[in-house]
CSV table of C-alpha atoms and ligand atoms in Angstrom, one decimal:
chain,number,residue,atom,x,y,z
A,283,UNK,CA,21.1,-25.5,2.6
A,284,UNK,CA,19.4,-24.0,6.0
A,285,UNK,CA,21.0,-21.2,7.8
A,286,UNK,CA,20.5,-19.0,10.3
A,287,UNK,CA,19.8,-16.2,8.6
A,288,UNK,CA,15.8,-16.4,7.6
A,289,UNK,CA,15.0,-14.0,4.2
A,290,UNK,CA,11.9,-12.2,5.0
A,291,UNK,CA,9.5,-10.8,2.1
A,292,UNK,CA,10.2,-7.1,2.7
A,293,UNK,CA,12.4,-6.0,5.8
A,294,UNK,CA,12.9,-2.6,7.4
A,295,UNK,CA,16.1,-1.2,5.8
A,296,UNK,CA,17.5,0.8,8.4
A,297,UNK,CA,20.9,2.4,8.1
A,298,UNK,CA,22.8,4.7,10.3
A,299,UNK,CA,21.2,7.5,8.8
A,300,UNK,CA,17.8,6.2,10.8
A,301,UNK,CA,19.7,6.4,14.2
A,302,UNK,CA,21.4,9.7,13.6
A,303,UNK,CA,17.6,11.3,13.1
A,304,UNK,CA,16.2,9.4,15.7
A,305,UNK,CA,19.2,10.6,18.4
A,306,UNK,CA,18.9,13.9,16.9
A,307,UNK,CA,15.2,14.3,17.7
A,308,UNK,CA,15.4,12.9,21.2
A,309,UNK,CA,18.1,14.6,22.0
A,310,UNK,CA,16.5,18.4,20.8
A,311,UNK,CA,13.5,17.8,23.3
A,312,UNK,CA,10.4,17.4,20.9
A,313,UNK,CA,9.3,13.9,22.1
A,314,UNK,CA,6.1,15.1,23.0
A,315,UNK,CA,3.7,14.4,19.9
A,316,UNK,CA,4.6,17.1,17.8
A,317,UNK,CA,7.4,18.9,16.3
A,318,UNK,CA,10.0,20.5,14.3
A,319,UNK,CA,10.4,16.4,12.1
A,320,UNK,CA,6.9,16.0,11.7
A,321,UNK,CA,6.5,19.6,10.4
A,322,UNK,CA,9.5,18.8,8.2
A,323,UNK,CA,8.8,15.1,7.6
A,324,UNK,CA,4.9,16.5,6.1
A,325,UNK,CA,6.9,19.1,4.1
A,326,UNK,CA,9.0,16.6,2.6
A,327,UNK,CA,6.5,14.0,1.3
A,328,UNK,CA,3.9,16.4,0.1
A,329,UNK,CA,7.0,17.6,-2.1
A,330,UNK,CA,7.7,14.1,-3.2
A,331,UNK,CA,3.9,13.6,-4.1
A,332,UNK,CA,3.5,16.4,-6.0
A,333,UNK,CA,0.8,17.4,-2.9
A,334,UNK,CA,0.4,20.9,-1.4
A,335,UNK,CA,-0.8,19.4,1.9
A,336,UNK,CA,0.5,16.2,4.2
A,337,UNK,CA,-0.8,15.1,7.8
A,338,UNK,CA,1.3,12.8,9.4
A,339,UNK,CA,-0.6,9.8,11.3
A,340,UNK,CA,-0.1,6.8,13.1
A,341,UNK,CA,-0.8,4.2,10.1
A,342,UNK,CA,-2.4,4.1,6.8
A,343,UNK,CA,-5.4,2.8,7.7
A,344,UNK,CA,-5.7,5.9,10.1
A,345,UNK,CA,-5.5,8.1,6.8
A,346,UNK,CA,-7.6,5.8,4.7
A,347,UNK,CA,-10.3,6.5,8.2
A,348,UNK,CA,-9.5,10.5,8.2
A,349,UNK,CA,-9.8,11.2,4.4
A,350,UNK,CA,-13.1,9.4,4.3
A,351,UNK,CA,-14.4,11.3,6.9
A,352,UNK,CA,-13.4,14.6,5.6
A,353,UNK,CA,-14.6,13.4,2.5
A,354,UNK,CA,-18.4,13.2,3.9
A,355,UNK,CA,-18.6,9.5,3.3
A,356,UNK,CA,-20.8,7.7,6.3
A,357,UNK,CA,-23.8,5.5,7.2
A,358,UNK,CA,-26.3,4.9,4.1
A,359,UNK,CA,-23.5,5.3,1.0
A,360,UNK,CA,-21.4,3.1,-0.9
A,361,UNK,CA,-17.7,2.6,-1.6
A,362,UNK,CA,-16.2,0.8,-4.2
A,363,UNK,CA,-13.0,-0.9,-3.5
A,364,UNK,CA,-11.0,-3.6,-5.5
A,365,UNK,CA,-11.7,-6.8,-4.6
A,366,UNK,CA,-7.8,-7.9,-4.2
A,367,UNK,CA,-6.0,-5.4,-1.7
A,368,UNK,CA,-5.3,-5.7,2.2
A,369,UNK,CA,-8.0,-5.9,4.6
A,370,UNK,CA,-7.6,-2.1,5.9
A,371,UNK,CA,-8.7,-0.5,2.4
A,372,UNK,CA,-12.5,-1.8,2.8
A,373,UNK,CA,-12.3,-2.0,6.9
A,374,UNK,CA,-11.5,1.9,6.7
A,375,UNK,CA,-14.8,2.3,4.7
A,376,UNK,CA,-16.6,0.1,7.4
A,377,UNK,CA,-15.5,2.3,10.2
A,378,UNK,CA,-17.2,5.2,9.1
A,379,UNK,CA,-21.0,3.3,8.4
A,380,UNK,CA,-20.8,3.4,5.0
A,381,UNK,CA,-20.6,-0.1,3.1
A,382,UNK,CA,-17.9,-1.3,0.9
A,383,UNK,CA,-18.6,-2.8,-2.5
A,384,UNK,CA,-16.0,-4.6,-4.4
A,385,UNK,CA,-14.9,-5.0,-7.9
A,386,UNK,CA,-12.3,-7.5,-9.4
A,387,UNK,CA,-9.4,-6.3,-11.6
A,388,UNK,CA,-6.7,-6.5,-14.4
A,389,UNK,CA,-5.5,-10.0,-15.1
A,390,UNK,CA,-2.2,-8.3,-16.0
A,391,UNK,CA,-1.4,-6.1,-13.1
A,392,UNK,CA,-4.0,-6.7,-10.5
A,393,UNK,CA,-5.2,-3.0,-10.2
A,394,UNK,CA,-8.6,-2.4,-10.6
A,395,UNK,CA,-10.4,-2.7,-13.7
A,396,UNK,CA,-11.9,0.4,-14.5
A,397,UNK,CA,-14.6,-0.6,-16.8
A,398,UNK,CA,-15.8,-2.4,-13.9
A,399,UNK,CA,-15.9,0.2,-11.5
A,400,UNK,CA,-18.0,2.0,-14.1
A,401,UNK,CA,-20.6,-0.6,-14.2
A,402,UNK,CA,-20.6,-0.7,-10.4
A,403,UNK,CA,-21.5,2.8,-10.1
A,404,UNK,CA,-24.0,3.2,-12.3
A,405,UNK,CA,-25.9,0.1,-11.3
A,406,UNK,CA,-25.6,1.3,-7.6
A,407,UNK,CA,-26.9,5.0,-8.7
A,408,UNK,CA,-29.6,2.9,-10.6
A,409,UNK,CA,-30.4,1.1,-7.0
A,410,UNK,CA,-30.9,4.5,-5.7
A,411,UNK,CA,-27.6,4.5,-3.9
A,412,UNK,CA,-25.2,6.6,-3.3
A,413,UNK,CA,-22.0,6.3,-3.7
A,414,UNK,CA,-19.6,8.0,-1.2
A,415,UNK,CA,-16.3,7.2,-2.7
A,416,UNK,CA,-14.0,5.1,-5.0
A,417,UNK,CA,-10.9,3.7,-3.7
A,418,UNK,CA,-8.4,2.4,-6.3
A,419,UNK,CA,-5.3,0.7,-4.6
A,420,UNK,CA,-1.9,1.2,-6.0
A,421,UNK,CA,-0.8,-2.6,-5.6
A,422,UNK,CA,2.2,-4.0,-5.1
A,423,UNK,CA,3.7,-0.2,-6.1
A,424,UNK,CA,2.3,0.4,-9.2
A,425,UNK,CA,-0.7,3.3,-9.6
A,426,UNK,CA,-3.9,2.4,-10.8
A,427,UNK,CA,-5.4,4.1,-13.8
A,428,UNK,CA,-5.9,6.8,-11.8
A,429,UNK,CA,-6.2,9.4,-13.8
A,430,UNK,CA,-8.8,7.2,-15.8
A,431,UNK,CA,-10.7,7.2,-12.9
A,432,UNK,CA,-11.0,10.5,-12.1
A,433,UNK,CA,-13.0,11.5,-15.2
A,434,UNK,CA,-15.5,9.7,-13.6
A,435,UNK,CA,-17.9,11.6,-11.6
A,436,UNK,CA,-17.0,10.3,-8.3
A,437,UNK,CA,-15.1,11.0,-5.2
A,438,UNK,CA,-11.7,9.2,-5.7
A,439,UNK,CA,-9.5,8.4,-2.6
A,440,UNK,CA,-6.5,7.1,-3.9
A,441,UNK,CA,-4.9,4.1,-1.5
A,442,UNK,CA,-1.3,4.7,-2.5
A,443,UNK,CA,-0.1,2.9,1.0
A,444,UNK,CA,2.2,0.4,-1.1
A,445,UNK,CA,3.4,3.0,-3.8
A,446,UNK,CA,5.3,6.1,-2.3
A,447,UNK,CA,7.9,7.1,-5.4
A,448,UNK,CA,5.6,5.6,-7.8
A,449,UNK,CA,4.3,7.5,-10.9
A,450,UNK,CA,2.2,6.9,-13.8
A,451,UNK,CA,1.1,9.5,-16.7
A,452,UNK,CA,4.3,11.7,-15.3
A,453,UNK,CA,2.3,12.1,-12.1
A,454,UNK,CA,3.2,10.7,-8.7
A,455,UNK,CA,1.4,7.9,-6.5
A,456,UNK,CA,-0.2,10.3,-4.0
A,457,UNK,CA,-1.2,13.0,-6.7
A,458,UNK,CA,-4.5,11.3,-7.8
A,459,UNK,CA,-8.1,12.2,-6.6
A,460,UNK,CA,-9.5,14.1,-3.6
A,461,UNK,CA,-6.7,12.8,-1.2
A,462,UNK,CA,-4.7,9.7,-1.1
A,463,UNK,CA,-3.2,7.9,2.0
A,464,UNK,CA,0.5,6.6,2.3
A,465,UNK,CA,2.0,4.0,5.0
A,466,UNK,CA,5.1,3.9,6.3
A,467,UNK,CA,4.1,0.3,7.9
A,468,UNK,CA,7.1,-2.2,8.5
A,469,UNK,CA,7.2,-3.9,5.9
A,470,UNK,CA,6.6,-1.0,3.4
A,471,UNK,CA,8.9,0.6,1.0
A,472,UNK,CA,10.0,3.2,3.8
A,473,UNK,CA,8.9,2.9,7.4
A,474,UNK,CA,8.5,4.5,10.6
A,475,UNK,CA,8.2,1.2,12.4
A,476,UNK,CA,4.6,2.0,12.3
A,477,UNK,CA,3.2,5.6,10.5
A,478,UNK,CA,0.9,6.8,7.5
A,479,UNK,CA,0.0,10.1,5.8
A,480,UNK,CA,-2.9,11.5,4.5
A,481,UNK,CA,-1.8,13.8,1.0
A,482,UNK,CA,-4.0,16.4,-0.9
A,483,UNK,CA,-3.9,19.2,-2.8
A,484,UNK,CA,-7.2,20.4,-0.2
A,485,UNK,CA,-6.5,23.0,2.1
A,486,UNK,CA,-9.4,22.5,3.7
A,487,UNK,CA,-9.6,18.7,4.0
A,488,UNK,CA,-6.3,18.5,5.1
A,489,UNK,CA,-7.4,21.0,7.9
A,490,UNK,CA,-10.2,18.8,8.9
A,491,UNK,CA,-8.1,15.6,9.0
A,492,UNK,CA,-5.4,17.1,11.2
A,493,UNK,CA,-8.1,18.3,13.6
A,494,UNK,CA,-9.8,14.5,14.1
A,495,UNK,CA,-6.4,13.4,13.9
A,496,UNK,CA,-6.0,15.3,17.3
A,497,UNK,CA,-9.0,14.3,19.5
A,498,UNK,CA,-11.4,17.1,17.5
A,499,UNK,CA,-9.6,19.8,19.5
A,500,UNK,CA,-11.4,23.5,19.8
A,501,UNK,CA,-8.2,25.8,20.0
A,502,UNK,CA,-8.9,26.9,23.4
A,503,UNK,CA,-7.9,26.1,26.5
A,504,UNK,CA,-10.0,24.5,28.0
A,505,UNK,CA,-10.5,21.3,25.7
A,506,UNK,CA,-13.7,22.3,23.9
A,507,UNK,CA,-15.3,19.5,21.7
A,508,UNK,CA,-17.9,19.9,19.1
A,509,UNK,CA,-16.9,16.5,17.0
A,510,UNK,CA,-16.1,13.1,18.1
A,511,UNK,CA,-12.4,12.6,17.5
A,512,UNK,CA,-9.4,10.2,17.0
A,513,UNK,CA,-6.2,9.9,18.8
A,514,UNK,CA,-4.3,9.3,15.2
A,515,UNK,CA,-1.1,12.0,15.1
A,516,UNK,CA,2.2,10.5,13.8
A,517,UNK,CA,5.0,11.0,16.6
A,518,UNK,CA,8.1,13.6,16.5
A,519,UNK,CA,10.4,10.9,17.0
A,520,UNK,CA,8.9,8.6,14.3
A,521,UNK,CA,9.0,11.5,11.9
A,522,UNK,CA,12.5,11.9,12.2
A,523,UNK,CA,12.9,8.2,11.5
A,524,UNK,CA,10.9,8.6,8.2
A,525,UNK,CA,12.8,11.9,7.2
A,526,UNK,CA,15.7,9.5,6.9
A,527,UNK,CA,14.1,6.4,5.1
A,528,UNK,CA,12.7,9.1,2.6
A,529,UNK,CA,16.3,10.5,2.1
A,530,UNK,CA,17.0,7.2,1.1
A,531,UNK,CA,14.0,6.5,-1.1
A,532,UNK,CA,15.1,6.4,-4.3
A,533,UNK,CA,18.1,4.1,-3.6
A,534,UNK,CA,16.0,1.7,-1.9
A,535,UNK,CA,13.4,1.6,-4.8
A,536,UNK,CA,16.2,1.2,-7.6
A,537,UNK,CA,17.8,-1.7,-5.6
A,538,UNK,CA,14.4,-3.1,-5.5
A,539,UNK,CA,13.8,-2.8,-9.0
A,540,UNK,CA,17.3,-4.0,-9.5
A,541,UNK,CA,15.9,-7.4,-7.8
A,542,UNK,CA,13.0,-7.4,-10.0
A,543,UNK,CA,14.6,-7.1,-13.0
A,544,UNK,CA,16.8,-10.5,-11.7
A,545,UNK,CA,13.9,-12.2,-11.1
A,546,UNK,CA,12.6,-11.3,-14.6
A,547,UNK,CA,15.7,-13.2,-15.8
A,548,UNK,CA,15.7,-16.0,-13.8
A,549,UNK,CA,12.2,-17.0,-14.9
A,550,UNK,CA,12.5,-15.8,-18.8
A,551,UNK,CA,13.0,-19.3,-19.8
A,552,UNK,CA,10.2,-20.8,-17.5
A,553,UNK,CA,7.2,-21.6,-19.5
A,554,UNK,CA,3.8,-20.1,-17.6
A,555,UNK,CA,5.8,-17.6,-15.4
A,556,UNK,CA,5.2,-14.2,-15.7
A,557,UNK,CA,6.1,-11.1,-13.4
A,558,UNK,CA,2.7,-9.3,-12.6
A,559,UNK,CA,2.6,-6.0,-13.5
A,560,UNK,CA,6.1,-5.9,-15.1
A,561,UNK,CA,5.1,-3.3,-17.8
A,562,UNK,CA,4.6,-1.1,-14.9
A,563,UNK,CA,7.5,1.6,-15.4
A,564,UNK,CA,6.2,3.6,-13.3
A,565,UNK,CA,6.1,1.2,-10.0
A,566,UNK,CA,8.6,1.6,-7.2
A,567,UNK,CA,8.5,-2.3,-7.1
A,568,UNK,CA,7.7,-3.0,-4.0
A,569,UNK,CA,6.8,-6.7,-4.4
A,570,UNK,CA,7.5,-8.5,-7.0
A,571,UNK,CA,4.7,-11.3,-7.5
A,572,UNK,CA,4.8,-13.6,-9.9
A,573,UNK,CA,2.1,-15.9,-11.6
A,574,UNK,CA,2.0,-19.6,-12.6
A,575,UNK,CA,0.1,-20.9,-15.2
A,576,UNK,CA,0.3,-24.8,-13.9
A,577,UNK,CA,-0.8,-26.1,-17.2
A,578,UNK,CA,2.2,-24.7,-18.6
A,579,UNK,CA,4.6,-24.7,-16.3
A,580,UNK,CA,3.9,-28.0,-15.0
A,581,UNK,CA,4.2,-27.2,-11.2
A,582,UNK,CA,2.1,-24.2,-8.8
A,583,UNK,CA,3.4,-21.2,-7.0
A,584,UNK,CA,2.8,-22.5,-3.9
A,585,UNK,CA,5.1,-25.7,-4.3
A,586,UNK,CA,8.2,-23.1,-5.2
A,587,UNK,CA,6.9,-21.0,-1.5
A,588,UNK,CA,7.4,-24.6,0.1
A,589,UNK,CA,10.7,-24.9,-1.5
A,590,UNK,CA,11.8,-21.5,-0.4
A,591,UNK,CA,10.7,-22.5,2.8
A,592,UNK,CA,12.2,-25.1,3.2
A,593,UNK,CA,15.5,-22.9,2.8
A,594,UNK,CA,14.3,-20.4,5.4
A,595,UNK,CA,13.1,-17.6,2.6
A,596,UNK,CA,9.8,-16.4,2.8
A,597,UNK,CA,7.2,-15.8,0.5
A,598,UNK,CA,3.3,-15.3,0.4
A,599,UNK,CA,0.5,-15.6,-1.5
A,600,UNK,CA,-0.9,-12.4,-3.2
A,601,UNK,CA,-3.7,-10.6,-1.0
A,602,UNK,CA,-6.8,-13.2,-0.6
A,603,UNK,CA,-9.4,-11.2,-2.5
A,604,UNK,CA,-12.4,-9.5,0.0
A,605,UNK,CA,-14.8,-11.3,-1.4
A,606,UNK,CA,-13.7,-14.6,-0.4
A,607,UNK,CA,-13.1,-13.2,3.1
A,608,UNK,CA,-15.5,-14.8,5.6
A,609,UNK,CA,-16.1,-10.8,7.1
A,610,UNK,CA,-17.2,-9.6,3.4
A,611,UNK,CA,-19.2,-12.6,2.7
A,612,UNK,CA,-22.3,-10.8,2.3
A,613,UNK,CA,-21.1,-7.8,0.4
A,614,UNK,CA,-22.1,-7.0,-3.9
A,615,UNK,CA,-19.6,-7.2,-5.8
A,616,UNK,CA,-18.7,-7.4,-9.9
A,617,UNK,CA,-16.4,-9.6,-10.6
A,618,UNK,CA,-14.8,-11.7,-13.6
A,619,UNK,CA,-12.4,-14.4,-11.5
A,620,UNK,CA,-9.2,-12.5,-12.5
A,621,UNK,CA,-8.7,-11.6,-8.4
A,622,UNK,CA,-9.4,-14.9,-7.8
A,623,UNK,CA,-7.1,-16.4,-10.9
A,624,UNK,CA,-4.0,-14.3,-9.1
A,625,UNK,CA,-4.9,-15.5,-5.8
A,626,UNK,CA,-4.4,-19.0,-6.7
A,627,UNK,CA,-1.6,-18.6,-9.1
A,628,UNK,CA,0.1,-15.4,-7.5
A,629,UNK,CA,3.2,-15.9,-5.3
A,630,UNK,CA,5.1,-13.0,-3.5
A,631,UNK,CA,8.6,-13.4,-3.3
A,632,UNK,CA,11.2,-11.6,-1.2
A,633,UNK,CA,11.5,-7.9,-2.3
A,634,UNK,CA,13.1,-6.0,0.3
A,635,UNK,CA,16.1,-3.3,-0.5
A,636,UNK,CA,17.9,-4.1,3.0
A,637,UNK,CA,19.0,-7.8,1.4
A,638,UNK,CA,22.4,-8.1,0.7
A,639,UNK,CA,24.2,-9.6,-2.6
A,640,UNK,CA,25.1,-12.6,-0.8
A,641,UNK,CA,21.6,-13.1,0.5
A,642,UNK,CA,20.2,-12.6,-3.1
A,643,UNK,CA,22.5,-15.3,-4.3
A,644,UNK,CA,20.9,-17.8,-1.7
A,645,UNK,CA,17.1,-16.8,-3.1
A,646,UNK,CA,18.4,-17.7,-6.8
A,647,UNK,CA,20.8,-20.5,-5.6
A,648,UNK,CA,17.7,-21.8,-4.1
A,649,UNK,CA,14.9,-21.0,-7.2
A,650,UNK,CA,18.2,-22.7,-9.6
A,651,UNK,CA,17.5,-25.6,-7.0
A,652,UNK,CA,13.7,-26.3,-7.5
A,653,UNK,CA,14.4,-26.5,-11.7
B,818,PLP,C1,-0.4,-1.6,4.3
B,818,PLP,C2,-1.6,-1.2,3.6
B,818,PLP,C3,-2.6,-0.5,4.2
B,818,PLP,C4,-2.6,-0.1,5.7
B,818,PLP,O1,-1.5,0.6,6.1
B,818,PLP,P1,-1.1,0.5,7.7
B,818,PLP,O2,-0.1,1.6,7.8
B,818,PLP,O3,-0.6,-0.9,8.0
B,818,PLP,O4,-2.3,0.8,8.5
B,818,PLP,C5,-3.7,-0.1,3.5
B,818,PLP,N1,-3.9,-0.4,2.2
B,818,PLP,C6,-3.0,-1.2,1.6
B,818,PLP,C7,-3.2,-1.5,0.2
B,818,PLP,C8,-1.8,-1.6,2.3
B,818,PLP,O5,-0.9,-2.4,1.6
């Protein structure tokens, strides 16, 4: 059955709650890049994360560039990064000079495997290098072993861009290592049509990030600059818009999970399916991916996406690990195929908290149709 209505993966959920903030903002004045939301907006998430400091900025990535920076991290050092996230987490470390090195993960949740990253530093530090940073990524919404990884001696920049409302160990995605960076991207779990965050318990770093997230301003009047700078504040009027999604957080990740836990059922009895990650209490269940184990199941992931697509739902193939990216080609890495295993098994499917009852029934009407 076709109908008009395509099913994206994850949709912006926006309610009139978004257009009574936005209207509210523009109509009080502060359009001009700061303001009272912002202010309120980085009071509110730091709160959430368990953080005593929050910059608001223009994307993730933007954060992921600021905290490295502030962090010291630059031409000459090393940064580990999983092998299996979204281009920005490595391109980030590229902007500064330094290099990024990857390392594969857990077959069971796709996070990083921190044994791995263990052996990568110490045979880097062997090499004589050094290593600026470590970058876990909490993926598709569930944290890392973060907590893990900060016993090791290293700088730890937590990529919590998919996870906001997340927790693991009784501690909140956002709450792990020097600083972590949130995005409020469209197709996130909240969004400012386009927005990120940098969050840290650092007075300091937080300090540094908001002045190179402002053109390295001196505070005097006549534009004084001593460091090169980035145009990378978060607007007023897209703060406001985020104050609202985040109001609505937890009822947009419990209808998510609610989706999840469907999924879970519909595929109990299918031999070789399995939900990644689904032990993951903690996630905020962003995405729900599942993985196919053809021998068993008898058919790929991909062959339910071109089911789906053929009834107008979308879904996509988990991130295409770095190292298999023509742009990383020639980078180190330490791997054991698991990235690669959910790569080729993994499928995506459609996870957002704006899709109604009836437009769940046509996702399961349609996965009851490929059986
Ligand atoms: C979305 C995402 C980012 C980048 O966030 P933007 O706001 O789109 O710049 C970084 N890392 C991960 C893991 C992401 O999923």
């Amino acid at each position: 059955m076709k109908t008009n209505t395509r099913i994206h993966l994850s949709a912006p959920d926006i309610s009139g709650t978004e257009e009574r903030y936005l209207v509210n903002a523009l109509r009080s004045g502060w359009v001009a890049p700061v303001g009272p939301d912002l202010d309120a907006f980085e009071t509110e998430i730091a709160r959430r994360c368990g953080t005593a400091h929050a910059v608001g900025v223009s994307s993730g990535t933007a954060a992921l560039h600021l905290a490295l920076l502030a962090m010291g991290v630059g031409p000459g050092d090393a940064v580990v990064v999983p092998t299996l996230t979204f281009a920005a987490t490595a391109n980030a470390v590229v902007y500064t000079g330094a290099e990024p090195v990857f390392v594969d993960c857990e077959p069971d949740t796709g996070n990083v495997d921190v044994a791995l990253v263990e052996r990568a530093v110490a045979d880097l530090r062997r090499d004589g290098r050094h290593v600026g940073a470590v970058i876990p990524v909490d993926l598709f919404g569930a944290c890392a072993d973060n907590a893990r990884l900060e016993a090791l001696d290293v700088p730890l920049l937590e990529d919590a861009a998919e996870a906001l409302g997340a927790s693991r160990d009784g501690r909140q995605a956002g709450s792990f290592g020097r600083a972590a960076a949130l995005s409020f991207n469209g197709n996130k779990i909240i969004t400012t049509s386009g927005g990120g965050m940098l969050v840290t318990g650092d007075a300091a770093l937080a300090a540094r990030c908001r002045y190179l997230a402002t053109q390295a301003r001196q505070p005097v009047a006549h534009y004084e600059h001593a460091d090169i700078g980035y145009n990378y504040r978060l607007s007023n009027l897209l703060a406001a818009v985020g104050r609202a999604q985040l109001s609505r957080l937890d009822g947009m990740i419990a209808r998510r999970r609610q989706l999840r836990e469907r999924y879970a059922k519909a595929f109990a009895g299918a031999p070789g399916v399995r939900i990644v990650g689904e032990a993951e209490h903690g996630s905020n269940c962003w995405l729900t991916v599942i993985a196919v184990d053809e021998r068993e199941s008898g058919w790929a992931a991909a062959r339910l996406g071109e089911h789906l697509a053929g009834h107008d739902i979308e879904t996509r193939p988990v991130w295409k690990p770095m190292h298999q990216q023509p742009v990383y080609r020639a980078a180190r890495s330490w791997l054991t195929g698991a990235a690669d295993r959910l790569f080729a098994t993994g499928l995506a499917l459609p996870s957002g908290s704006q899709l109604t009852d009836t437009a769940q029934q046509r996702i399961f009407d349609a996965i009851d149709g490929f059986r």
